[in-house]
mmCIF file of N, CA and C in Angstrom:
data_model
loop_
_atom_site.group_PDB
_atom_site.id
_atom_site.type_symbol
_atom_site.label_atom_id
_atom_site.label_comp_id
_atom_site.label_asym_id
_atom_site.label_seq_id
_atom_site.Cartn_x
_atom_site.Cartn_y
_atom_site.Cartn_z
ATOM 1 N N UNK A 1 97.449 197.178 176.945
ATOM 2 C CA UNK A 1 96.836 195.966 176.234
ATOM 3 C C UNK A 1 96.828 194.740 177.075
ATOM 4 N N UNK A 2 95.833 193.994 176.606
ATOM 5 C CA UNK A 2 95.958 192.985 177.362
ATOM 6 C C UNK A 2 96.596 191.683 176.746
ATOM 7 N N UNK A 3 97.295 190.586 176.996
ATOM 8 C CA UNK A 3 97.380 189.339 176.188
ATOM 9 C C UNK A 3 96.703 189.052 175.238
ATOM 10 N N UNK A 4 95.024 189.110 175.809
ATOM 11 C CA UNK A 4 94.216 188.563 174.980
ATOM 12 C C UNK A 4 94.115 189.565 173.826
ATOM 13 N N UNK A 5 94.053 190.778 173.838
ATOM 14 C CA UNK A 5 93.623 191.768 172.958
ATOM 15 C C UNK A 5 95.162 191.582 171.839
ATOM 16 N N UNK A 6 96.200 191.457 172.346
ATOM 17 C CA UNK A 6 97.481 191.186 171.597
ATOM 18 C C UNK A 6 97.337 190.034 170.883
ATOM 19 N N UNK A 7 96.605 188.823 171.249
ATOM 20 C CA UNK A 7 96.548 187.736 170.626
ATOM 21 C C UNK A 7 95.422 187.814 169.371
ATOM 22 N N UNK A 8 94.579 188.546 169.531
ATOM 23 C CA UNK A 8 93.670 188.851 168.505
ATOM 24 C C UNK A 8 94.002 189.476 167.662
ATOM 25 N N UNK A 9 94.869 190.561 167.860
ATOM 26 C CA UNK A 9 95.814 191.437 166.766
ATOM 27 C C UNK A 9 96.331 190.245 165.794
ATOM 28 N N UNK A 10 97.240 189.508 166.549
ATOM 29 C CA UNK A 10 98.210 188.792 165.783
ATOM 30 C C UNK A 10 97.589 187.907 164.995
ATOM 31 N N UNK A 11 96.444 187.252 165.419
ATOM 32 C CA UNK A 11 95.520 186.446 164.858
ATOM 33 C C UNK A 11 95.172 186.779 163.638
ATOM 34 N N UNK A 12 94.520 188.426 163.585
ATOM 35 C CA UNK A 12 94.077 189.246 162.290
ATOM 36 C C UNK A 12 95.267 189.084 161.411
ATOM 37 N N UNK A 13 96.383 189.651 161.829
ATOM 38 C CA UNK A 13 97.756 189.626 160.969
ATOM 39 C C UNK A 13 97.719 188.230 160.143
ATOM 40 N N UNK A 14 97.916 187.342 161.037
ATOM 41 C CA UNK A 14 98.161 185.809 160.462
ATOM 42 C C UNK A 14 97.110 185.709 159.208
ATOM 43 N N UNK A 15 95.771 186.046 159.463
ATOM 44 C CA UNK A 15 94.868 185.757 158.720
ATOM 45 C C UNK A 15 95.114 186.679 157.035
ATOM 46 N N UNK A 16 95.712 187.860 157.466
ATOM 47 C CA UNK A 16 96.024 188.784 156.569
ATOM 48 C C UNK A 16 97.225 188.521 155.548
ATOM 49 N N UNK A 17 98.029 187.818 156.150
ATOM 50 C CA UNK A 17 99.659 187.390 155.819
ATOM 51 C C UNK A 17 99.538 186.956 154.379
ATOM 52 N N UNK A 18 98.933 185.617 154.103
ATOM 53 C CA UNK A 18 98.716 185.232 152.721
ATOM 54 C C UNK A 18 98.300 186.064 151.642
ATOM 55 N N UNK A 19 97.340 187.170 151.589
ATOM 56 C CA UNK A 19 97.055 188.053 150.723
ATOM 57 C C UNK A 19 98.316 188.773 150.637
ATOM 58 N N UNK A 20 98.556 189.414 151.882
ATOM 59 C CA UNK A 20 99.800 190.448 151.665
ATOM 60 C C UNK A 20 101.088 189.745 150.832
ATOM 61 N N UNK A 21 101.327 188.560 151.137
ATOM 62 C CA UNK A 21 102.354 187.831 150.311
ATOM 63 C C UNK A 21 102.353 187.809 148.994
ATOM 64 N N UNK A 22 100.919 187.644 148.806
ATOM 65 C CA UNK A 22 100.863 187.380 147.247
ATOM 66 C C UNK A 22 100.930 188.564 146.349
ATOM 67 N N UNK A 23 100.669 189.607 146.871
ATOM 68 C CA UNK A 23 100.575 191.056 145.794
ATOM 69 C C UNK A 23 102.046 191.764 146.289
ATOM 70 N N UNK A 24 102.640 190.974 147.002
ATOM 71 C CA UNK A 24 103.978 192.112 147.901
ATOM 72 C C UNK A 24 105.074 192.234 146.629
ATOM 73 N N UNK A 25 105.282 190.915 145.844
ATOM 74 C CA UNK A 25 106.152 191.231 144.370
ATOM 75 C C UNK A 25 105.766 192.284 143.758
ATOM 76 N N UNK A 26 104.467 192.042 143.356
ATOM 77 C CA UNK A 26 103.761 193.219 142.231
ATOM 78 C C UNK A 26 104.153 194.707 142.839
ATOM 79 N N UNK A 27 103.769 195.017 144.295
ATOM 80 C CA UNK A 27 104.168 196.218 144.650
ATOM 81 C C UNK A 27 105.558 196.616 144.632
ATOM 82 N N UNK A 28 106.576 195.856 144.857
ATOM 83 C CA UNK A 28 107.858 195.855 144.965
ATOM 84 C C UNK A 28 108.418 196.073 143.676
ATOM 85 N N UNK A 29 108.030 195.241 142.570
ATOM 86 C CA UNK A 29 108.448 195.501 141.192
ATOM 87 C C UNK A 29 107.696 196.739 140.470
ATOM 88 N N UNK A 30 106.514 197.253 140.898
ATOM 89 C CA UNK A 30 106.061 198.463 140.103
ATOM 90 C C UNK A 30 106.413 199.487 141.040
ATOM 91 N N UNK A 31 107.012 199.320 142.326
ATOM 92 C CA UNK A 31 107.398 200.681 143.198
ATOM 93 C C UNK A 31 106.027 201.159 143.485
ATOM 94 N N UNK A 32 104.817 200.448 144.067
ATOM 95 C CA UNK A 32 103.671 201.510 144.292
ATOM 96 C C UNK A 32 103.261 201.046 145.726
ATOM 97 N N UNK A 33 102.516 201.946 146.236
ATOM 98 C CA UNK A 33 102.141 201.844 147.659
ATOM 99 C C UNK A 33 100.891 200.540 147.857
ATOM 100 N N UNK A 34 101.112 199.889 148.627
ATOM 101 C CA UNK A 34 100.038 198.786 148.628
ATOM 102 C C UNK A 34 98.834 199.238 149.638
ATOM 103 N N UNK A 35 97.939 200.126 148.678
ATOM 104 C CA UNK A 35 96.773 200.568 149.562
ATOM 105 C C UNK A 35 95.870 199.637 150.037
ATOM 106 N N UNK A 36 95.512 198.455 149.240
ATOM 107 C CA UNK A 36 94.578 197.796 149.669
ATOM 108 C C UNK A 36 95.147 196.922 150.760
ATOM 109 N N UNK A 37 96.480 196.695 150.870
ATOM 110 C CA UNK A 37 96.994 196.307 152.232
ATOM 111 C C UNK A 37 96.443 197.063 153.534
ATOM 112 N N UNK A 38 96.800 198.653 153.175
ATOM 113 C CA UNK A 38 96.603 199.423 154.318
ATOM 114 C C UNK A 38 95.035 199.654 154.751
ATOM 115 N N UNK A 39 94.246 199.313 153.683
ATOM 116 C CA UNK A 39 92.776 199.488 153.781
ATOM 117 C C UNK A 39 92.246 198.416 154.327
ATOM 118 N N UNK A 40 92.987 197.184 154.458
ATOM 119 C CA UNK A 40 92.288 196.083 154.892
ATOM 120 C C UNK A 40 92.706 195.823 156.242
ATOM 121 N N UNK A 41 93.474 196.610 156.890
ATOM 122 C CA UNK A 41 94.071 196.645 158.467
ATOM 123 C C UNK A 41 92.789 197.124 159.196
ATOM 124 N N UNK A 42 92.324 198.061 159.072
ATOM 125 C CA UNK A 42 91.272 198.372 160.155
ATOM 126 C C UNK A 42 89.991 197.746 159.916
ATOM 127 N N UNK A 43 89.660 196.954 159.149
ATOM 128 C CA UNK A 43 88.526 196.086 158.811
ATOM 129 C C UNK A 43 88.725 194.957 159.579
ATOM 130 N N UNK A 44 90.106 194.715 160.051
ATOM 131 C CA UNK A 44 90.267 193.286 160.846
ATOM 132 C C UNK A 44 90.761 193.739 162.239
ATOM 133 N N UNK A 45 89.961 195.006 162.643
ATOM 134 C CA UNK A 45 90.478 195.509 164.069
ATOM 135 C C UNK A 45 92.049 195.409 164.372
ATOM 136 N N UNK A 46 92.786 195.417 163.501
ATOM 137 C CA UNK A 46 94.456 195.839 163.793
ATOM 138 C C UNK A 46 94.378 197.008 164.203
ATOM 139 N N UNK A 47 93.863 198.133 164.034
ATOM 140 C CA UNK A 47 94.013 199.240 164.347
ATOM 141 C C UNK A 47 93.579 199.882 165.668
ATOM 142 N N UNK A 48 92.651 198.943 166.338
ATOM 143 C CA UNK A 48 92.024 199.350 167.443
ATOM 144 C C UNK A 48 93.175 199.226 168.613
#
């Protein structure tokens, strides 16, 4: 991996973080798996 590809992955995660944070309390309280979060990762090129 290059520094540039790592920077792109980190930028993608930074963009997702606010939405993750918003839903985290509910997922913790209800003890449910965060499917919306895991489903959003590949669409943001995180899994490449």
